[in-house]
Short mmCIF file of C-alpha atoms in Angstrom, two decimals:
data_model
loop_
_atom_site.label_atom_id
_atom_site.label_comp_id
_atom_site.label_asym_id
_atom_site.label_seq_id
_atom_site.Cartn_x
_atom_site.Cartn_y
_atom_site.Cartn_z
CA UNK K 1 9.27 2.85 0.64
CA UNK K 2 5.49 4.23 1.13
CA UNK K 3 2.74 2.25 2.80
CA UNK K 4 -0.83 2.73 3.18
CA UNK K 5 -3.69 0.61 5.37
CA UNK K 6 -7.72 0.78 2.89
CA UNK K 7 -9.40 -1.01 5.47
CA UNK K 8 -13.89 -1.44 3.56
CA UNK K 9 -16.02 -2.24 6.16
CA UNK K 10 -19.44 -3.61 5.52
CA UNK K 11 -22.23 -5.31 7.22
CA UNK K 12 -21.87 -8.73 6.18
CA UNK K 13 -17.52 -8.50 6.80
CA UNK K 14 -14.24 -6.61 6.63
CA UNK K 15 -12.21 -6.03 4.01
CA UNK K 16 -8.29 -4.87 4.35
CA UNK K 17 -5.84 -3.69 1.62
CA UNK K 18 -2.07 -2.64 1.37
CA UNK K 19 -0.61 -0.62 -0.68
CA UNK K 20 2.91 -0.14 -1.06
CA UNK K 21 3.56 2.39 -3.33
CA UNK K 22 -0.17 2.71 -4.53
CA UNK K 23 0.48 -1.19 -5.48
CA UNK K 24 -1.97 -3.78 -3.66
CA UNK K 25 0.45 -6.12 -1.61
CA UNK K 26 -1.75 -7.69 0.57
CA UNK K 27 -5.43 -8.54 0.82
CA UNK K 28 -7.46 -9.71 3.60
CA UNK K 29 -11.22 -10.39 3.83
CA UNK K 30 -13.13 -11.94 6.63
CA UNK K 31 -16.69 -12.59 6.41
CA UNK K 32 -19.44 -11.65 9.33
CA UNK K 33 -20.34 -14.96 9.33
CA UNK K 34 -16.34 -17.09 10.04
CA UNK K 35 -15.29 -16.67 13.41
CA UNK K 36 -13.07 -20.07 13.25
CA UNK K 37 -9.83 -17.77 13.66
CA UNK K 38 -6.21 -18.54 14.63
CA UNK K 39 -5.78 -17.06 18.43
CA UNK K 40 -9.56 -18.31 19.05
CA UNK K 41 -9.29 -19.61 22.67
CA UNK K 42 -11.86 -22.17 23.59
CA UNK K 43 -13.26 -24.39 26.27
CA UNK K 44 -13.93 -27.39 24.93
CA UNK K 45 -14.83 -31.19 25.46
CA UNK K 46 -12.14 -34.07 23.72
CA UNK K 47 -14.93 -36.02 21.77
CA UNK K 48 -12.51 -38.60 20.57
CA UNK K 49 -8.94 -40.02 20.90
CA UNK K 50 -6.87 -41.69 17.19
CA UNK K 51 -3.95 -43.77 19.81
CA UNK K 52 -2.71 -44.73 16.04
CA UNK K 53 -1.87 -40.61 15.42
CA UNK K 54 -1.33 -40.51 18.79
CA UNK K 55 -3.84 -37.27 18.34
CA UNK K 56 -7.73 -36.81 19.62
CA UNK K 57 -10.95 -34.78 18.36
CA UNK K 58 -11.68 -32.01 20.16
CA UNK K 59 -15.51 -30.67 19.81
CA UNK K 60 -15.12 -26.13 18.94
CA UNK K 61 -18.87 -25.90 17.67
CA UNK K 62 -17.47 -26.07 13.46
CA UNK K 63 -18.93 -28.59 11.58
CA UNK K 64 -15.61 -30.84 11.54
CA UNK K 65 -14.13 -31.41 15.12
CA UNK K 66 -11.12 -29.92 15.64
CA UNK K 67 -7.60 -31.50 15.91
CA UNK K 68 -4.97 -31.92 19.19
CA UNK K 69 -1.87 -33.87 19.09
CA UNK K 70 0.09 -34.74 21.75
CA UNK K 71 2.73 -32.99 20.53
CA UNK K 72 0.54 -29.35 20.33
CA UNK K 73 0.01 -30.46 24.31
CA UNK K 74 2.55 -28.80 26.07
CA UNK K 75 5.28 -29.36 28.32
CA UNK K 76 3.46 -28.04 31.12
CA UNK K 77 -0.56 -28.86 30.18
CA UNK K 78 -0.23 -29.91 33.87
CA UNK K 79 -0.24 -27.01 35.51
CA UNK K 80 -2.56 -26.01 32.57
CA UNK K 81 -4.63 -28.58 34.12
CA UNK K 82 -4.46 -28.02 37.53
CA UNK K 83 -4.91 -24.65 37.17
CA UNK K 84 -7.80 -24.95 34.67
CA UNK K 85 -9.74 -27.20 37.74
CA UNK K 86 -8.97 -24.68 40.18
CA UNK K 87 -10.67 -21.43 37.78
CA UNK K 88 -13.79 -23.77 37.53
CA UNK K 89 -14.87 -24.47 41.37
CA UNK K 90 -14.85 -20.67 42.59
CA UNK K 91 -17.64 -19.31 40.24
CA UNK K 92 -17.09 -15.92 42.58
CA UNK K 93 -13.62 -14.94 42.96
CA UNK K 94 -11.15 -15.62 39.86
CA UNK K 95 -8.45 -18.07 41.67
CA UNK K 96 -4.51 -15.94 39.93
CA UNK K 97 -1.97 -17.70 38.16
CA UNK K 98 0.46 -16.40 40.38
CA UNK K 99 -0.43 -18.73 42.69
CA UNK K 100 -0.72 -21.85 40.88
CA UNK K 101 2.05 -24.32 41.56
CA UNK K 102 3.39 -26.08 38.67
CA UNK K 103 3.45 -29.99 37.91
CA UNK K 104 5.47 -31.84 36.77
CA UNK K 105 6.63 -31.52 32.48
CA UNK K 106 4.70 -33.74 30.62
CA UNK K 107 6.66 -36.56 28.72
CA UNK K 108 7.91 -36.36 25.06
CA UNK K 109 7.39 -39.89 24.67
CA UNK K 110 4.01 -40.18 26.20
CA UNK K 111 0.54 -41.08 24.71
CA UNK K 112 -2.78 -39.55 24.40
CA UNK K 113 -4.01 -41.81 25.81
CA UNK K 114 -2.32 -41.89 29.42
CA UNK K 115 -3.30 -37.92 29.36
CA UNK K 116 -6.52 -37.31 28.00
CA UNK K 117 -9.91 -39.71 27.67
CA UNK K 118 -12.99 -38.71 26.04
CA UNK K 119 -14.81 -35.89 27.95
CA UNK K 120 -11.93 -34.51 29.62
CA UNK K 121 -12.17 -30.78 29.55
CA UNK K 122 -9.48 -28.87 27.79
CA UNK K 123 -8.83 -25.47 26.85
CA UNK K 124 -7.47 -24.62 23.53
CA UNK K 125 -6.34 -21.61 20.27
CA UNK K 126 -6.46 -22.68 17.29
CA UNK K 127 -3.28 -22.41 15.77
CA UNK K 128 -4.22 -23.24 11.76
CA UNK K 129 -7.83 -21.68 10.72
CA UNK K 130 -10.16 -25.28 8.89
CA UNK K 131 -8.10 -25.06 5.06
CA UNK K 132 -10.63 -27.89 2.61
CA UNK K 133 -12.03 -30.42 4.60
CA UNK K 134 -9.71 -30.59 7.02
CA UNK K 135 -10.92 -29.11 11.04
CA UNK K 136 -9.24 -26.49 12.01
CA UNK K 137 -5.71 -27.30 13.93
CA UNK K 138 -4.73 -27.04 18.19
CA UNK K 139 -2.94 -26.27 20.30
CA UNK K 140 -2.88 -26.34 24.30
CA UNK K 141 0.38 -24.37 24.61
CA UNK K 142 -1.77 -20.54 24.78
CA UNK K 143 -0.11 -17.16 23.64
CA UNK K 144 -1.81 -13.28 23.34
CA UNK K 145 0.26 -11.62 21.00
CA UNK K 146 0.93 -7.96 21.34
CA UNK K 147 2.83 -5.60 18.88
CA UNK K 148 6.04 -6.23 20.92
CA UNK K 149 5.75 -9.15 23.05
CA UNK K 150 4.14 -12.48 23.06
CA UNK K 151 2.38 -13.48 26.11
CA UNK K 152 2.78 -17.47 27.61
CA UNK K 153 1.10 -18.50 30.26
CA UNK K 154 2.93 -21.44 32.82
CA UNK K 155 6.50 -20.44 31.28
CA UNK K 156 9.30 -19.62 33.00
CA UNK K 157 11.42 -18.19 30.57
CA UNK K 158 11.93 -14.27 28.88
CA UNK K 159 13.27 -15.35 25.08
CA UNK K 160 14.67 -12.72 22.96
CA UNK K 161 13.59 -12.92 18.71
CA UNK K 162 17.02 -13.82 17.28
CA UNK K 163 16.61 -11.32 14.41
CA UNK K 164 17.95 -8.64 17.02
CA UNK K 165 21.36 -9.44 16.52
CA UNK K 166 23.19 -6.73 18.89
CA UNK K 167 23.67 -8.14 22.90
CA UNK K 168 23.60 -5.47 24.97
CA UNK K 169 20.04 -4.40 23.52
CA UNK K 170 19.09 -8.40 23.88
CA UNK K 171 20.15 -8.78 27.35
CA UNK K 172 18.57 -4.56 28.01
CA UNK K 173 15.58 -5.86 26.86
CA UNK K 174 15.78 -9.07 28.62
CA UNK K 175 16.56 -7.44 32.06
CA UNK K 176 12.88 -5.28 31.47
CA UNK K 177 11.55 -7.18 30.80
CA UNK K 178 11.91 -9.90 33.58
CA UNK K 179 11.45 -6.94 36.65
CA UNK K 180 8.35 -6.21 35.41
CA UNK K 181 6.74 -10.18 34.44
CA UNK K 182 4.72 -11.17 37.05
CA UNK K 183 5.54 -15.19 38.53
CA UNK K 184 4.35 -18.07 36.12
CA UNK K 185 3.80 -16.23 32.43
CA UNK K 186 6.82 -16.52 30.41
CA UNK K 187 7.31 -14.07 26.94
CA UNK K 188 8.84 -13.43 23.57
CA UNK K 189 10.04 -10.57 23.07
CA UNK K 190 9.44 -8.91 19.21
CA UNK K 191 11.75 -7.91 16.65
CA UNK K 192 10.04 -4.87 16.75
CA UNK K 193 10.45 -4.13 20.17
CA UNK K 194 13.91 -3.47 19.70
CA UNK K 195 15.31 0.58 20.60
CA UNK K 196 12.08 0.58 23.02
CA UNK K 197 11.62 2.39 25.55
CA UNK K 198 10.74 0.37 29.24
CA UNK K 199 7.11 2.39 29.55
CA UNK K 200 6.06 0.83 25.80
CA UNK K 201 7.13 -2.04 26.74
CA UNK K 202 5.76 -2.01 30.35
CA UNK K 203 2.17 -1.04 28.70
CA UNK K 204 1.63 -3.56 26.17
CA UNK K 205 2.70 -6.16 29.13
CA UNK K 206 -0.29 -4.84 30.44
CA UNK K 207 -2.48 -4.70 28.46
CA UNK K 208 -1.56 -9.29 27.18
CA UNK K 209 -1.58 -9.32 31.25
CA UNK K 210 -5.97 -8.23 31.19
CA UNK K 211 -6.30 -10.48 28.03
CA UNK K 212 -5.13 -12.85 30.05
CA UNK K 213 -7.58 -11.94 32.98
CA UNK K 214 -10.59 -11.41 30.79
CA UNK K 215 -9.69 -15.22 29.20
CA UNK K 216 -10.33 -16.47 32.81
CA UNK K 217 -13.40 -14.90 33.22
CA UNK K 218 -15.20 -16.41 30.45
CA UNK K 219 -13.78 -19.76 31.88
CA UNK K 220 -14.80 -19.37 35.16
CA UNK K 221 -18.64 -18.82 33.47
CA UNK K 222 -18.47 -21.47 31.31
CA UNK K 223 -21.91 -23.40 31.29
CA UNK K 224 -21.83 -24.81 27.72
CA UNK K 225 -19.26 -26.43 25.92
CA UNK K 226 -17.33 -25.44 23.53
CA UNK K 227 -17.17 -22.23 24.47
CA UNK K 228 -15.64 -19.31 22.91
CA UNK K 229 -13.83 -17.45 25.66
CA UNK K 230 -10.43 -15.36 24.05
CA UNK K 231 -11.33 -13.99 20.77
CA UNK K 232 -8.30 -12.30 19.04
CA UNK K 233 -8.65 -8.88 18.50
CA UNK K 234 -10.55 -7.70 14.27
CA UNK K 235 -8.48 -8.37 11.43
CA UNK K 236 -7.81 -4.79 11.62
CA UNK K 237 -5.94 -4.27 14.76
CA UNK K 238 -4.26 -7.74 14.23
CA UNK K 239 -3.56 -7.33 10.81
CA UNK K 240 -1.94 -3.49 12.27
CA UNK K 241 -0.17 -5.26 14.56
CA UNK K 242 1.73 -7.45 12.80
CA UNK K 243 2.63 -4.98 9.91
CA UNK K 244 3.35 -1.24 11.12
CA UNK K 245 5.79 0.45 10.53
CA UNK K 246 7.16 4.14 10.02
CA UNK K 247 6.80 4.22 6.01
CA UNK K 248 2.78 4.08 6.72
CA UNK K 249 1.79 7.56 5.56
CA UNK K 250 -2.05 6.48 6.28
CA UNK K 251 -4.76 4.17 7.42
CA UNK K 252 -8.14 4.94 5.43
CA UNK K 253 -11.40 3.55 7.21
CA UNK K 254 -14.71 4.23 5.63
CA UNK K 255 -16.72 2.94 8.66
CA UNK K 256 -16.61 5.11 12.52
CA UNK K 257 -17.06 2.26 15.30
CA UNK K 258 -13.59 0.55 12.25
CA UNK K 259 -12.05 4.27 12.74
CA UNK K 260 -12.52 4.40 16.21
CA UNK K 261 -10.69 0.79 16.87
CA UNK K 262 -8.20 1.65 14.67
CA UNK K 263 -7.15 5.17 16.45
CA UNK K 264 -7.44 3.30 20.52
CA UNK K 265 -5.27 0.59 19.43
CA UNK K 266 -2.81 3.29 17.65
CA UNK K 267 -2.70 5.52 20.67
CA UNK K 268 -0.76 2.21 21.98
CA UNK K 269 1.40 1.06 20.26
CA UNK K 270 2.44 4.99 18.11
CA UNK K 271 0.72 8.37 19.61
CA UNK K 272 2.89 9.71 17.12
CA UNK K 273 1.05 7.79 15.06
CA UNK K 274 -1.86 8.30 15.71
CA UNK K 275 -3.24 11.57 13.18
CA UNK K 276 -2.58 9.00 9.71
CA UNK K 277 -5.70 7.65 10.47
CA UNK K 278 -8.59 8.85 8.47
CA UNK K 279 -11.95 8.71 7.95
CA UNK K 280 -13.30 8.41 4.82
CA UNK K 281 -16.82 9.92 3.59
CA UNK K 282 -17.05 9.62 0.82
CA UNK K 283 -20.30 8.30 -1.26
CA UNK K 284 -18.06 6.67 -4.53
CA UNK K 285 -16.68 3.09 -3.07
CA UNK K 286 -13.60 3.28 -0.95
CA UNK K 287 -12.01 0.64 -2.79
CA UNK K 288 -12.94 1.64 -6.11
CA UNK K 289 -11.40 6.27 -5.00
CA UNK K 290 -7.87 4.05 -3.76
CA UNK K 291 -8.18 1.49 -7.23
CA UNK K 292 -7.76 -1.83 -5.34
CA UNK K 293 -10.54 -3.27 -6.52
CA UNK K 294 -9.14 -2.73 -10.07
CA UNK K 295 -5.80 -4.39 -8.75
CA UNK K 296 -8.18 -6.49 -7.27
CA UNK K 297 -10.03 -7.59 -10.81
CA UNK K 298 -6.97 -7.81 -11.32
CA UNK K 299 -4.54 -10.39 -9.86
CA UNK K 300 -6.37 -13.28 -8.57
CA UNK K 301 -7.66 -15.59 -11.19
CA UNK K 302 -6.06 -18.74 -12.91
CA UNK K 303 -4.10 -16.38 -15.42
CA UNK K 304 -2.07 -12.68 -13.65
CA UNK K 305 0.41 -11.39 -16.50
CA UNK K 306 2.99 -9.35 -15.38
CA UNK K 307 5.44 -8.19 -18.36
CA UNK K 308 5.43 -7.10 -21.23
CA UNK K 309 2.80 -10.01 -22.05
CA UNK K 310 4.76 -12.41 -20.40
CA UNK K 311 2.34 -14.36 -17.27
CA UNK K 312 1.48 -16.49 -14.63
CA UNK K 313 -0.95 -19.47 -14.62
CA UNK K 314 -1.73 -20.43 -10.72
CA UNK K 315 -3.47 -23.95 -10.27
CA UNK K 316 -4.28 -24.47 -6.90
CA UNK K 317 -4.70 -28.31 -5.75
CA UNK K 318 -5.57 -30.08 -2.70
CA UNK K 319 -1.90 -31.29 -1.93
CA UNK K 320 0.50 -27.78 -3.44
CA UNK K 321 -0.48 -25.49 -5.66
CA UNK K 322 1.23 -25.17 -9.31
CA UNK K 323 2.85 -21.77 -10.55
CA UNK K 324 3.79 -22.04 -14.46
CA UNK K 325 5.42 -19.43 -16.20
CA UNK K 326 4.90 -17.63 -20.03
CA UNK K 327 6.75 -15.92 -22.15
CA UNK K 328 3.55 -14.78 -23.71
CA UNK K 329 3.42 -13.43 -26.59
CA UNK K 330 7.22 -10.94 -26.12
CA UNK K 331 7.21 -9.38 -29.34
CA UNK K 332 11.17 -10.38 -30.95
CA UNK K 333 14.02 -8.10 -29.81
CA UNK K 334 18.20 -8.54 -29.83
CA UNK K 335 18.12 -10.43 -27.33
CA UNK K 336 18.79 -14.22 -26.87
CA UNK K 337 17.13 -17.39 -25.66
CA UNK K 338 18.68 -17.26 -22.55
CA UNK K 339 18.42 -13.50 -22.06
CA UNK K 340 15.32 -13.52 -22.46
CA UNK K 341 14.24 -16.46 -20.61
CA UNK K 342 16.59 -14.56 -17.42
CA UNK K 343 14.65 -11.61 -18.41
CA UNK K 344 11.13 -13.02 -17.59
CA UNK K 345 12.22 -15.42 -14.89
CA UNK K 346 12.95 -12.62 -12.62
CA UNK K 347 10.02 -10.24 -13.51
CA UNK K 348 7.85 -13.61 -12.66
CA UNK K 349 9.76 -14.60 -9.53
CA UNK K 350 9.02 -10.73 -8.33
CA UNK K 351 5.03 -10.94 -9.64
CA UNK K 352 5.75 -14.01 -7.83
CA UNK K 353 6.84 -13.28 -4.57
CA UNK K 354 3.37 -9.93 -4.25
CA UNK K 355 1.29 -13.64 -5.06
CA UNK K 356 1.86 -15.04 -2.28
CA UNK K 357 1.59 -12.08 -0.09
CA UNK K 358 -2.23 -11.86 -1.84
CA UNK K 359 -3.63 -14.18 -2.39
CA UNK K 360 -1.92 -15.60 1.38
CA UNK K 361 -0.66 -19.51 -0.21
CA UNK K 362 0.79 -21.37 1.46
CA UNK K 363 1.20 -25.04 2.00
CA UNK K 364 3.67 -26.49 -1.26
CA UNK K 365 4.55 -24.58 -4.13
CA UNK K 366 5.74 -25.71 -7.10
CA UNK K 367 6.90 -22.90 -9.80
CA UNK K 368 8.22 -23.72 -13.09
CA UNK K 369 10.53 -21.34 -15.05
CA UNK K 370 11.60 -20.97 -17.88
CA UNK K 371 15.02 -23.19 -19.13
CA UNK K 372 17.47 -21.91 -18.85
CA UNK K 373 21.43 -23.20 -20.00
CA UNK K 374 23.43 -21.20 -18.30
CA UNK K 375 24.17 -22.15 -14.82
CA UNK K 376 24.69 -18.67 -13.62
CA UNK K 377 21.62 -17.62 -14.55
CA UNK K 378 19.30 -19.84 -12.44
CA UNK K 379 21.45 -19.32 -9.26
CA UNK K 380 20.96 -15.08 -10.29
CA UNK K 381 17.76 -16.87 -10.00
CA UNK K 382 17.73 -17.52 -7.03
CA UNK K 383 19.01 -14.99 -4.92
CA UNK K 384 17.02 -12.51 -6.60
CA UNK K 385 13.59 -14.96 -4.59
CA UNK K 386 15.21 -15.71 -1.89
CA UNK K 387 16.23 -11.19 -1.19
CA UNK K 388 12.64 -11.02 -2.52
CA UNK K 389 11.25 -13.89 -0.06
CA UNK K 390 12.88 -11.00 2.59
CA UNK K 391 9.74 -9.04 2.86
CA UNK K 392 7.16 -12.44 2.83
CA UNK K 393 6.06 -11.80 7.13
CA UNK K 394 4.80 -15.94 6.86
CA UNK K 395 8.03 -18.67 7.68
CA UNK K 396 8.52 -19.59 3.72
CA UNK K 397 11.78 -21.69 2.78
CA UNK K 398 13.06 -22.11 -1.01
CA UNK K 399 14.81 -24.22 -2.83
CA UNK K 400 17.51 -23.84 -5.46
CA UNK K 401 16.34 -24.64 -9.18
CA UNK K 402 15.82 -28.50 -9.73
CA UNK K 403 17.93 -30.43 -13.16
CA UNK K 404 14.21 -29.57 -14.78
CA UNK K 405 13.31 -26.28 -14.03
CA UNK K 406 11.31 -25.91 -10.74
CA UNK K 407 12.02 -23.97 -7.64
CA UNK K 408 9.78 -25.42 -4.84
CA UNK K 409 8.67 -23.60 -1.74
CA UNK K 410 7.08 -24.12 1.67
CA UNK K 411 5.37 -20.90 3.26
CA UNK K 412 3.26 -21.39 5.91
CA UNK K 413 0.11 -22.55 5.72
CA UNK K 414 -2.67 -20.43 9.10
CA UNK K 415 -5.12 -20.19 6.84
CA UNK K 416 -7.32 -21.63 3.62
CA UNK K 417 -5.60 -18.68 0.72
CA UNK K 418 -7.57 -16.27 -0.79
CA UNK K 419 -9.50 -17.21 -3.49
CA UNK K 420 -11.53 -14.25 -5.77
CA UNK K 421 -13.21 -15.04 -7.79
CA UNK K 422 -13.16 -12.45 -10.89
CA UNK K 423 -15.08 -13.99 -13.76
CA UNK K 424 -18.73 -12.16 -13.40
CA UNK K 425 -22.07 -13.75 -13.99
CA UNK K 426 -24.13 -12.07 -16.20
CA UNK K 427 -26.79 -10.41 -13.27
CA UNK K 428 -29.93 -10.95 -15.94
CA UNK K 429 -29.79 -14.68 -17.52
CA UNK K 430 -27.38 -15.81 -14.47
CA UNK K 431 -25.52 -17.90 -16.91
CA UNK K 432 -28.59 -19.00 -19.48
CA UNK K 433 -26.82 -16.63 -22.24
CA UNK K 434 -30.01 -15.29 -23.33
CA UNK K 435 -31.03 -11.67 -21.74
CA UNK K 436 -32.89 -8.51 -21.49
CA UNK K 437 -31.86 -6.04 -24.83
CA UNK K 438 -30.10 -3.64 -22.89
CA UNK K 439 -31.39 -0.72 -23.96
CA UNK K 440 -34.17 -1.12 -21.45
CA UNK K 441 -32.36 -1.49 -18.73
CA UNK K 442 -31.94 1.84 -17.50
CA UNK K 443 -36.41 1.29 -18.14
CA UNK K 444 -36.08 -1.05 -15.68
CA UNK K 445 -34.35 1.11 -13.33
CA UNK K 446 -36.72 3.82 -13.68
CA UNK K 447 -39.62 2.20 -12.86
CA UNK K 448 -37.76 -0.11 -9.81
CA UNK K 449 -36.95 4.06 -8.49
CA UNK K 450 -40.59 4.87 -9.25
CA UNK K 451 -41.85 1.80 -7.56
CA UNK K 452 -38.71 3.19 -4.27
CA UNK K 453 -40.72 7.00 -5.45
CA UNK K 454 -44.50 6.26 -5.00
CA UNK K 455 -44.77 3.05 -2.76
CA UNK K 456 -41.81 3.32 -0.39
CA UNK K 457 -42.00 7.43 -0.01
CA UNK K 458 -38.25 6.89 -0.70
CA UNK K 459 -37.38 11.25 -1.18
CA UNK K 460 -33.02 10.63 -1.21
CA UNK K 461 -31.84 8.19 -2.57
CA UNK K 462 -28.30 6.35 -3.80
CA UNK K 463 -27.67 4.40 -7.44
CA UNK K 464 -24.68 2.46 -8.19
CA UNK K 465 -24.15 1.26 -11.55
CA UNK K 466 -21.28 -0.45 -13.49
CA UNK K 467 -18.85 3.22 -14.73
CA UNK K 468 -20.22 2.27 -18.63
CA UNK K 469 -24.50 2.77 -17.15
CA UNK K 470 -23.30 5.63 -15.12
CA UNK K 471 -21.72 7.60 -18.54
CA UNK K 472 -24.98 6.46 -19.84
CA UNK K 473 -27.02 7.50 -17.66
CA UNK K 474 -24.32 11.27 -17.36
CA UNK K 475 -24.69 11.61 -20.56
CA UNK K 476 -25.79 15.36 -22.32
CA UNK K 477 -27.33 18.36 -21.21
CA UNK K 478 -30.48 16.33 -20.26
CA UNK K 479 -29.38 13.76 -19.24
CA UNK K 480 -31.47 10.46 -18.07
CA UNK K 481 -30.37 11.44 -14.49
CA UNK K 482 -31.43 14.57 -14.53
CA UNK K 483 -34.72 13.48 -15.80
CA UNK K 484 -35.25 11.05 -12.85
CA UNK K 485 -34.93 13.51 -11.14
CA UNK K 486 -37.78 16.08 -12.79
CA UNK K 487 -40.34 13.65 -12.87
CA UNK K 488 -39.52 12.40 -10.13
CA UNK K 489 -39.07 14.86 -8.16
CA UNK K 490 -36.40 12.91 -5.80
CA UNK K 491 -32.78 13.78 -4.38
CA UNK K 492 -31.09 11.45 -6.78
CA UNK K 493 -27.89 10.27 -6.85
CA UNK K 494 -25.97 8.20 -9.05
CA UNK K 495 -21.81 7.25 -8.25
CA UNK K 496 -20.51 4.76 -10.74
CA UNK K 497 -18.85 1.30 -8.83
CA UNK K 498 -16.60 -0.53 -10.40
CA UNK K 499 -16.77 -3.94 -8.63
CA UNK K 500 -20.36 -3.72 -10.10
CA UNK K 501 -21.46 -6.51 -13.33
CA UNK K 502 -22.68 -4.79 -16.70
CA UNK K 503 -25.83 -4.93 -15.88
CA UNK K 504 -26.00 -5.13 -11.68
CA UNK K 505 -27.48 -2.09 -9.94
CA UNK K 506 -27.09 -1.07 -5.71
CA UNK K 507 -29.06 1.45 -4.10
CA UNK K 508 -28.78 2.71 -1.10
CA UNK K 509 -31.21 4.97 1.27
CA UNK K 510 -30.57 8.11 2.65
CA UNK K 511 -29.41 6.30 6.36
CA UNK K 512 -26.53 4.80 4.18
CA UNK K 513 -28.98 1.87 4.31
CA UNK K 514 -29.39 -1.24 0.61
CA UNK K 515 -32.54 -1.16 -0.46
CA UNK K 516 -33.12 -4.87 -2.63
CA UNK K 517 -35.44 -4.53 -5.58
CA UNK K 518 -33.58 -7.65 -6.65
CA UNK K 519 -37.22 -9.51 -5.99
CA UNK K 520 -40.03 -6.81 -7.64
CA UNK K 521 -37.32 -7.91 -10.70
CA UNK K 522 -39.67 -11.29 -11.29
CA UNK K 523 -42.79 -8.97 -10.76
CA UNK K 524 -42.01 -6.54 -13.53
#
């Protein structure tokens, strides 16, 4: 299996698509203004105690206060708080954590009011992003995640991933990390560290220690609370950190700064793979070039088809997600009803595993498979689901089918499920049902071109339109595009964009900046 990463970086945000053998498997989209990402750290104040929940609410600047439970304070909370006061008390010289003295362990049977009071400063990390009506979920057990290691301040041990089975390899990794680890730090060695050289582990540890120092320097200088003191690596680098594997054939990026960022990161984690990063400079949108847009349109939405007319119906509620499997209009054949149901269910299991990754669906998932009478088939379906879900990085648990044919899956939820709206609102009538004749659309475009050339003095333009409109404008020896070029004497390039609705369009100038002509619509 080969993997490709396609990164579409725009001014209003970044979108990342993971393709496995050309098939869209994961999709992440992050808007520019979104700042409450899991992993971010804040110096904030306790706003309200909730003794009944043994928790408190903390103001981290979100519209809803963040939630911090007593158990998430962590056993080293007192050590953190003393060190925090030492850092905050000296604005000139940063107090080194290696000189910090450890404090007593926080008792597990304590209460929130015994430890905190309203107005206390706390250094917290987001472990769950805001979901629906809930604010972020916080923890005082800070960690800095790398590709090979996870650095944990005030921890006193080196742990190795249980997925590394070899006792000799586990001992080797523990010995290497223990020999280079500064005092008052702990480390979790991740699965991908298996077989890595000491130099690689040392390099990543130094990077993580530098992040800790940068965060503490920000804490030292904080004057206004709440304040962001450490921001998780960008989504493109974060996804690379968790997903990167030797099967990557290429990483395509359409933005030069993101290209440099990704390439610099690969120099650290896999220097031999540095050349797989490629800067895409084509005129066609990068997601159209790699057939991502079409797959997004067909993979999201309430109904998803997957095999010979069979389809899934996916519903989201506040408490859980429900997936209904339907055989659709499959043609009748010699197969028995039992074998037909089994065949559809196996195909559905494969598509469901993909959808969970693609939409990043978490929490409780209930799947209503087509009823099967034979226990052997039900058992095989359960085992197949277990097998294909091994590719899912998120922690999950799968229960066998119940007597009603329902399967229950719980999957770790860190951020809201990805919801991409694939239905298109008419850009001309905005849902009213009444539009101008589509034959007049090219007249509208020409009037806008005239304004851009004669009034705004543009000499070079790119016009993005729906592929069908693109074909219409370019047809014939003397096409509409050629007539516009000759009439207005400009360099005009017309390009198809699959993300646009039928009568939508985008003008881009010679510097790559989009020209907003939508206000002119009301004047024409």
